[in-house]
């Protein structure tokens, strides 16, 4: 009897919470779904610029599937012609082919695992991919246009996630995903090795992960308030096709693998970051999200500030922080002076000729200004703080104190061989020290 092929055309993929709750009154009430967690792409403030559609969205909710579709390693063997071997030709047989040379490859067969649910992430729009992820362009989310990347560095079948159906807290990540024929191919040039009779390998640009550090744990209200001397956290590792954890290679696609890490696992933790070389994803567990602020709460924070009726000291007009990203009234739109934090309306006082800098009429400090907008993606918040808001420099996205201090303490892969800090709501690289400013409303 053929093994069931992993198909996901988007209709049965657990993408939207509301998809599962729109039952008619004639249907029997269904038990609540088990939620493993959410994957959220850094750089988008609640949705993709043209709008979330199908499997292309800013976040992906992972629910326990109606039927298990996970797979587990079963056997491996050597073949001379991998592309004509039975396991590769059988489109219902999950297998990974490690090409050693033109005349030799090791095939690792996988068998169905009734104890796990598999979710796949990548750039491809083919049916096995549950969550289609494209390259993130800094600031694009605010401009409302489609993503335009000429040459993507994200793999078409970037990674797969296996969630334990009996213990929803155990969710593991593996590099590479199975294609439409249920195969993963690691070519001759791919980094691979054999250890104790088992074979493993790395994908071209790699899948990097960083678990939250104890000093900067992303854990809702319990997150510590980081001081200005907080060290920037940087403990990125690479996950292999078989789920092993290794130190980073010398460069993103170097041939030599990093040293094995025995004290780090591929089990995702609340706040684990996953970098696909072109997009960075944040994993939030169901438990972590339950302690995090909701979108309604964030909008209430905005309402509390607006209820204080902040006034522009120059135009003397009332300022109103927009509740939704991109919806603003220019006359009431607040701006922040990034050197001092004073919030004002749009005016020409203090504008320097042939310069983007202005002189703040409140304290006479010179610097750039930025339009203020609320960070509305709840997954990026580490607390539900009081309405003492801070803004990232230079983009002007507002968030709570602990949230801005958390994200300015985390180095994230930038390009193919560097790391930097950026705003989680728009992926704009942060400027100056400490990369944020406390807002002072008049």
Coordinates of C-alpha atoms in Angstrom, one line a residue:
X1 CA 0.0 0.0 0.0
X2 CA 1.6 3.3 -1.0
X3 CA 2.5 5.8 1.7
X4 CA 0.4 8.9 1.8
X5 CA 2.1 11.8 -0.1
X6 CA 2.4 15.1 1.8
X7 CA 0.1 17.5 0.0
X8 CA -0.7 21.0 1.1
X9 CA -2.5 23.1 -1.4
X10 CA -3.2 25.7 1.2
X11 CA -6.8 24.7 1.7
X12 CA -6.0 22.2 4.5
X13 CA -3.0 24.1 5.8
X14 CA -3.7 25.6 9.2
X15 CA -3.0 29.2 8.2
X16 CA -5.8 31.2 9.7
X17 CA -7.4 30.8 13.1
X18 CA -10.8 32.0 11.7
X19 CA -10.6 29.3 9.0
X20 CA -11.4 26.7 11.7
X21 CA -14.1 28.6 13.5
X22 CA -16.5 29.5 10.7
X23 CA -18.7 26.4 11.3
X24 CA -22.4 26.8 10.5
X25 CA -24.9 26.3 13.3
X26 CA -25.8 22.9 11.9
X27 CA -22.3 21.6 12.5
X28 CA -21.5 19.8 15.8
X29 CA -19.2 22.0 18.0
X30 CA -15.6 21.0 17.3
X31 CA -13.1 20.6 20.1
X32 CA -10.6 23.5 20.4
X33 CA -7.6 23.1 18.2
X34 CA -4.2 22.4 19.7
X35 CA -1.9 25.3 18.8
X36 CA 1.8 24.6 18.6
X37 CA 2.8 28.2 18.1
X38 CA 3.4 30.9 15.4
X39 CA 6.2 31.7 13.0
X40 CA 6.4 35.5 12.3
X41 CA 8.6 37.1 9.7
X42 CA 10.6 40.1 11.0
X43 CA 10.1 43.3 9.1
X44 CA 6.3 43.3 8.7
X45 CA 4.0 45.2 11.1
X46 CA 1.1 42.7 11.2
X47 CA 0.7 41.9 7.5
X48 CA 2.5 41.8 4.1
X49 CA 2.3 45.1 2.2
X50 CA -0.1 43.9 -0.5
X51 CA -2.1 42.0 2.1
X52 CA -1.8 38.4 3.4
X53 CA -2.9 35.9 0.8
X54 CA -3.0 32.1 1.1
X55 CA 0.3 30.7 2.1
X56 CA 2.0 34.1 1.6
X57 CA 1.6 36.0 4.8
X58 CA 3.5 37.7 7.6
X59 CA 2.8 35.0 10.1
X60 CA 2.0 31.3 10.0
X61 CA 0.0 29.6 12.8
X62 CA 0.9 26.0 13.4
X63 CA -2.0 23.8 14.6
X64 CA -2.2 20.1 15.3
X65 CA -3.3 18.5 12.0
X66 CA -6.3 16.3 11.7
X67 CA -4.1 13.5 10.5
X68 CA -0.4 13.1 11.2
X69 CA 1.9 13.8 8.2
X70 CA 5.3 13.6 9.8
X71 CA 8.1 11.3 8.7
X72 CA 11.1 9.7 10.4
X73 CA 14.3 8.2 9.3
X74 CA 14.0 4.5 8.4
X75 CA 17.0 3.1 6.5
X76 CA 19.9 4.2 4.3
X77 CA 22.0 2.6 1.5
X78 CA 24.5 3.4 -1.2
X79 CA 23.5 3.6 -4.9
X80 CA 25.5 4.3 -8.1
X81 CA 22.8 6.2 -10.0
X82 CA 20.7 8.2 -7.4
X83 CA 18.3 9.8 -9.9
X84 CA 17.1 6.4 -11.2
X85 CA 16.9 4.7 -7.8
X86 CA 13.5 3.3 -6.7
X87 CA 13.2 5.6 -3.7
X88 CA 13.7 8.8 -5.8
X89 CA 11.3 7.6 -8.5
X90 CA 8.6 6.8 -6.0
X91 CA 6.8 10.1 -5.5
X92 CA 5.1 8.7 -2.4
X93 CA 8.4 7.8 -0.7
X94 CA 10.1 10.5 1.3
X95 CA 13.9 10.3 0.9
X96 CA 17.1 12.4 1.1
X97 CA 19.8 11.8 -1.5
X98 CA 23.4 12.7 -0.5
X99 CA 25.5 12.8 -3.7
X100 CA 29.1 11.8 -2.9
X101 CA 30.3 11.7 -6.5
X102 CA 28.9 11.1 -10.0
X103 CA 28.8 7.4 -9.5
X104 CA 27.9 7.2 -5.8
X105 CA 25.2 8.5 -3.5
X106 CA 23.7 7.6 -0.2
X107 CA 19.9 7.4 -0.1
X108 CA 18.2 7.9 3.3
X109 CA 14.6 6.7 3.3
X110 CA 11.9 8.1 5.6
X111 CA 8.8 6.4 6.8
X112 CA 5.5 7.9 8.0
X113 CA 5.5 8.9 11.7
X114 CA 2.1 9.0 13.3
X115 CA 3.5 10.9 16.3
X116 CA 4.5 14.1 14.4
X117 CA 3.1 16.8 12.2
X118 CA 5.3 18.3 9.5
X119 CA 5.3 21.9 8.3
X120 CA 7.5 23.1 5.5
X121 CA 8.8 26.6 4.8
X122 CA 10.5 28.0 1.7
X123 CA 10.4 30.3 -1.3
X124 CA 8.7 27.8 -3.6
X125 CA 4.9 28.0 -4.1
X126 CA 4.8 24.2 -4.8
X127 CA 2.2 22.3 -2.8
X128 CA 4.5 20.8 -0.1
X129 CA 5.4 24.3 1.2
X130 CA 3.0 25.4 3.9
X131 CA 4.5 28.8 4.5
X132 CA 5.9 30.7 1.4
X133 CA 8.6 33.1 2.5
X134 CA 10.2 35.7 0.2
X135 CA 13.2 38.0 0.8
X136 CA 12.5 40.8 3.3
X137 CA 13.2 44.3 1.9
X138 CA 13.9 46.9 4.7
X139 CA 11.1 49.4 5.1
X140 CA 9.0 47.7 2.4
X141 CA 6.1 47.0 4.7
X142 CA 5.5 50.7 5.1
X143 CA 5.6 51.5 1.4
X144 CA 2.7 49.2 0.5
X145 CA 4.3 47.7 -2.6
X146 CA 5.2 44.1 -3.7
X147 CA 8.5 42.6 -2.8
X148 CA 11.0 43.1 -5.7
X149 CA 14.1 40.9 -5.3
X150 CA 16.0 40.0 -8.5
X151 CA 18.0 37.1 -7.1
X152 CA 16.7 35.5 -3.9
X153 CA 19.1 33.8 -1.4
X154 CA 16.2 31.9 0.3
X155 CA 16.1 28.2 -0.7
X156 CA 13.0 27.0 -2.5
X157 CA 12.6 24.3 0.1
X158 CA 14.4 26.0 3.0
X159 CA 13.4 24.0 6.1
X160 CA 10.9 21.7 7.8
X161 CA 9.4 21.7 11.2
X162 CA 8.2 18.6 13.1
X163 CA 5.9 19.0 16.0
X164 CA 5.3 16.3 18.5
X165 CA 1.5 15.4 18.5
X166 CA 1.7 13.9 22.0
X167 CA 3.7 16.7 23.5
X168 CA 3.0 20.0 21.7
X169 CA 5.8 21.7 23.5
X170 CA 8.4 19.8 21.5
X171 CA 8.7 21.4 18.0
X172 CA 11.9 20.7 16.1
X173 CA 13.5 22.4 13.1
X174 CA 15.6 20.7 10.3
X175 CA 17.3 22.3 7.3
X176 CA 15.8 21.6 3.8
X177 CA 12.3 20.5 2.9
X178 CA 10.9 17.8 0.7
X179 CA 9.9 18.8 -2.8
X180 CA 6.7 17.7 -4.8
X181 CA 8.3 14.3 -5.3
X182 CA 9.0 13.9 -1.6
X183 CA 12.7 14.2 -2.2
X184 CA 15.6 16.3 -0.8
X185 CA 18.7 16.4 -3.0
X186 CA 22.1 17.4 -1.6
X187 CA 24.4 17.7 -4.6
X188 CA 28.0 16.9 -5.0
X189 CA 29.2 20.4 -3.8
X190 CA 26.9 20.5 -0.8
X191 CA 28.6 20.2 2.6
X192 CA 28.1 16.7 3.9
X193 CA 29.8 14.1 6.2
X194 CA 29.4 10.7 7.7
X195 CA 29.6 10.0 11.5
X196 CA 29.1 6.7 13.3
X197 CA 27.5 5.2 10.1
X198 CA 25.0 8.1 9.7
X199 CA 25.2 10.8 7.0
X200 CA 24.2 14.4 7.4
X201 CA 24.7 17.7 5.5
X202 CA 24.1 21.4 5.3
X203 CA 22.1 23.4 2.7
X204 CA 23.8 26.0 0.4
X205 CA 23.2 29.1 2.4
X206 CA 22.3 27.3 5.6
X207 CA 19.5 27.6 8.1
X208 CA 20.7 29.5 11.2
X209 CA 18.9 29.5 14.6
X210 CA 19.4 31.5 17.8
X211 CA 17.6 30.5 21.0
X212 CA 16.8 33.4 23.4
X213 CA 19.7 34.0 25.8
X214 CA 18.9 33.7 29.5
X215 CA 19.8 37.4 30.0
X216 CA 17.5 38.6 27.2
X217 CA 14.7 35.9 27.3
X218 CA 11.7 36.8 25.2
X219 CA 9.1 35.8 27.8
X220 CA 6.3 38.4 27.9
X221 CA 5.9 40.3 31.2
X222 CA 8.9 38.4 32.8
X223 CA 11.4 39.9 30.3
X224 CA 14.1 41.7 32.1
X225 CA 14.6 45.5 31.7
X226 CA 17.9 45.7 29.9
X227 CA 20.4 48.4 30.9
X228 CA 22.2 50.6 28.5
X229 CA 25.3 48.5 29.0
X230 CA 23.5 45.3 28.0
X231 CA 25.7 43.2 25.7
X232 CA 24.3 42.5 22.3
X233 CA 23.2 38.8 22.2
X234 CA 24.8 36.8 19.5
X235 CA 24.8 33.0 19.7
X236 CA 23.7 31.9 16.3
X237 CA 24.2 28.3 15.2
X238 CA 23.5 26.3 12.1
X239 CA 21.0 23.4 12.0
X240 CA 21.7 20.5 9.6
X241 CA 19.4 18.4 7.4
X242 CA 19.4 15.8 10.1
X243 CA 18.7 18.2 12.9
X244 CA 22.2 18.5 14.4
X245 CA 23.5 21.9 15.7
X246 CA 26.8 23.3 14.6
X247 CA 28.8 26.5 15.0
X248 CA 28.6 28.9 12.1
X249 CA 30.7 28.3 9.0
X250 CA 33.5 30.8 8.2
X251 CA 31.1 32.3 5.6
X252 CA 27.5 31.6 4.9
X253 CA 28.1 29.0 2.1
X254 CA 31.6 27.8 3.0
X255 CA 32.3 24.1 2.3
X256 CA 33.6 23.3 5.8
X257 CA 31.0 22.7 8.5
X258 CA 31.3 24.3 11.9
X259 CA 32.1 22.4 15.1
X260 CA 29.3 20.3 16.5
X261 CA 27.4 21.8 19.5
X262 CA 26.3 19.2 22.0
X263 CA 24.7 21.6 24.4
X264 CA 22.2 23.1 22.0
X265 CA 19.2 21.3 20.5
X266 CA 17.0 21.9 17.5
X267 CA 13.9 22.1 19.7
X268 CA 12.4 25.6 19.2
X269 CA 12.0 27.8 22.3
X270 CA 9.7 30.8 22.7
X271 CA 11.7 33.5 21.1
X272 CA 13.9 31.4 18.9
X273 CA 15.0 33.2 15.7
X274 CA 15.3 31.3 12.4
X275 CA 17.4 32.9 9.6
X276 CA 16.9 31.7 6.0
X277 CA 19.4 34.0 4.4
X278 CA 17.0 36.7 3.1
X279 CA 14.3 36.5 5.8
X280 CA 14.4 36.0 9.6
X281 CA 11.5 34.3 11.4
X282 CA 10.6 34.5 15.1
X283 CA 9.1 31.4 16.7
X284 CA 6.5 32.1 19.4
X285 CA 5.2 29.2 21.4
X286 CA 1.5 29.0 22.3
X287 CA 2.4 29.5 26.0
X288 CA 4.5 32.6 25.2
X289 CA 1.8 34.1 23.1
X290 CA -0.8 33.6 25.9
X291 CA 1.3 35.9 28.1
X292 CA 2.0 38.5 25.4
X293 CA -0.1 41.6 24.7
X294 CA -2.9 41.3 22.1
X295 CA -3.4 43.7 19.2
X296 CA -6.4 45.1 21.0
X297 CA -4.2 45.9 24.0
X298 CA -1.6 47.7 21.7
X299 CA -4.4 49.8 20.2
X300 CA -5.6 50.6 23.8
X301 CA -2.0 51.9 24.5
X302 CA -2.3 54.2 21.5
X303 CA -5.8 55.3 22.7
X304 CA -4.4 56.2 26.2
X305 CA -1.7 58.4 24.7
X306 CA -4.2 60.0 22.3
X307 CA -6.6 60.6 25.3
X308 CA -4.0 62.9 26.8
X309 CA -4.4 65.1 23.7
X310 CA -0.8 65.8 23.0
X311 CA -0.2 69.1 21.3
X312 CA 2.3 70.4 18.7
X313 CA 4.2 73.2 20.4
X314 CA 4.6 75.1 17.1
X315 CA 1.2 74.6 15.4
X316 CA -0.7 74.2 18.6
X317 CA -2.8 71.5 16.9
X318 CA -3.7 68.2 18.6
X319 CA -1.7 65.2 17.6
X320 CA -3.2 61.8 17.0
X321 CA -1.1 58.6 16.8
X322 CA -2.7 56.4 14.1
X323 CA -4.0 53.1 15.3
X324 CA -3.4 51.3 12.0
X325 CA -0.2 51.3 10.1
X326 CA -0.3 53.5 7.0
X327 CA -3.5 55.3 8.0
X328 CA -2.7 58.8 9.0
X329 CA -4.0 62.4 8.9
X330 CA -1.0 64.6 8.0
X331 CA -2.3 67.5 9.9
X332 CA -2.5 65.4 13.1
X333 CA 0.4 63.1 12.4
X334 CA 3.0 63.1 15.1
X335 CA 6.8 63.3 14.3
X336 CA 9.7 62.6 16.7
X337 CA 13.0 64.5 16.9
X338 CA 15.4 61.5 17.0
X339 CA 18.1 63.3 19.0
X340 CA 15.8 64.4 21.9
X341 CA 12.5 62.5 21.7
X342 CA 10.2 65.5 21.6
X343 CA 7.0 64.7 19.7
X344 CA 5.6 67.5 17.4
X345 CA 3.5 67.9 14.4
X346 CA 4.8 68.6 10.8
X347 CA 6.1 72.2 10.5
X348 CA 8.9 74.1 8.8
X349 CA 10.3 75.7 12.0
X350 CA 14.0 74.9 12.4
X351 CA 14.3 73.3 9.0
X352 CA 17.9 73.5 7.9
X353 CA 18.7 74.4 4.2
X354 CA 19.9 71.5 2.1
X355 CA 19.7 69.2 5.1
X356 CA 17.4 66.6 6.6
X357 CA 18.1 67.9 10.0
X358 CA 15.9 70.2 12.0
X359 CA 16.3 72.3 15.2
X360 CA 13.9 71.2 17.9
X361 CA 12.0 74.2 19.1
X362 CA 11.7 72.7 22.6
X363 CA 15.3 72.0 23.4
X364 CA 17.2 73.4 20.4
X365 CA 18.9 70.1 19.7
X366 CA 19.6 69.4 16.0
X367 CA 18.8 66.1 14.4
X368 CA 16.5 64.2 12.0
X369 CA 12.8 63.7 12.5
X370 CA 10.7 60.6 11.8
X371 CA 7.0 60.0 11.4
X372 CA 5.7 58.0 14.4
X373 CA 3.7 54.8 13.8
X374 CA 2.7 52.1 16.3
X375 CA 4.3 48.6 16.2
X376 CA 1.2 46.5 15.9
X377 CA 2.6 42.9 15.6
X378 CA 2.0 41.5 19.1
X379 CA 4.5 38.7 18.6
X380 CA 7.4 41.1 18.7
X381 CA 6.5 42.4 22.2
X382 CA 8.2 41.2 25.4
X383 CA 5.9 43.0 27.8
X384 CA 2.6 44.7 28.3
X385 CA 4.2 47.9 29.7
X386 CA 2.5 51.2 30.6
X387 CA 2.0 53.8 27.9
X388 CA 5.5 55.1 28.2
X389 CA 6.4 54.6 24.6
X390 CA 9.8 54.5 22.9
X391 CA 10.6 54.7 19.2
X392 CA 13.2 53.0 17.1
X393 CA 15.8 55.2 15.3
X394 CA 15.4 56.1 12.4
X395 CA 12.1 54.5 11.4
X396 CA 9.9 55.8 14.2
X397 CA 8.1 52.6 15.0
X398 CA 6.8 52.8 18.6
X399 CA 6.8 50.1 21.2
X400 CA 7.1 49.5 24.9
X401 CA 10.4 50.2 26.7
X402 CA 11.4 46.5 27.3
X403 CA 10.5 45.7 23.7
X404 CA 12.8 48.3 22.1
X405 CA 15.6 47.4 24.5
X406 CA 15.2 43.8 23.7
X407 CA 15.4 44.2 19.9
X408 CA 18.4 46.6 20.2
X409 CA 20.2 43.8 22.1
X410 CA 19.9 41.2 19.4
X411 CA 22.2 40.8 16.5
X412 CA 20.5 39.4 13.4
X413 CA 22.2 38.0 10.2
X414 CA 22.5 40.8 7.6
X415 CA 23.5 39.9 4.1
X416 CA 25.6 36.8 3.6
X417 CA 28.3 37.4 6.2
X418 CA 27.4 40.1 8.6
X419 CA 25.2 40.8 11.6
X420 CA 23.3 43.9 12.6
X421 CA 20.4 45.2 14.7
X422 CA 17.1 46.4 13.1
X423 CA 13.5 47.3 13.8
X424 CA 11.4 44.1 14.0
X425 CA 8.4 46.0 12.5
X426 CA 10.1 47.1 9.2
X427 CA 13.6 45.6 9.2
X428 CA 15.2 49.0 8.9
X429 CA 18.8 49.0 10.2
X430 CA 18.9 51.0 13.5
X431 CA 21.1 54.0 13.8
X432 CA 23.1 55.7 16.6
X433 CA 23.4 54.5 20.1
X434 CA 21.3 53.0 21.7
X435 CA 19.1 52.7 18.5
X436 CA 15.9 54.1 20.1
X437 CA 14.6 57.2 21.8
X438 CA 12.1 57.8 24.7
X439 CA 9.2 59.8 23.4
X440 CA 8.3 63.1 25.2
X441 CA 4.8 64.3 24.5
X442 CA 3.9 68.0 25.1

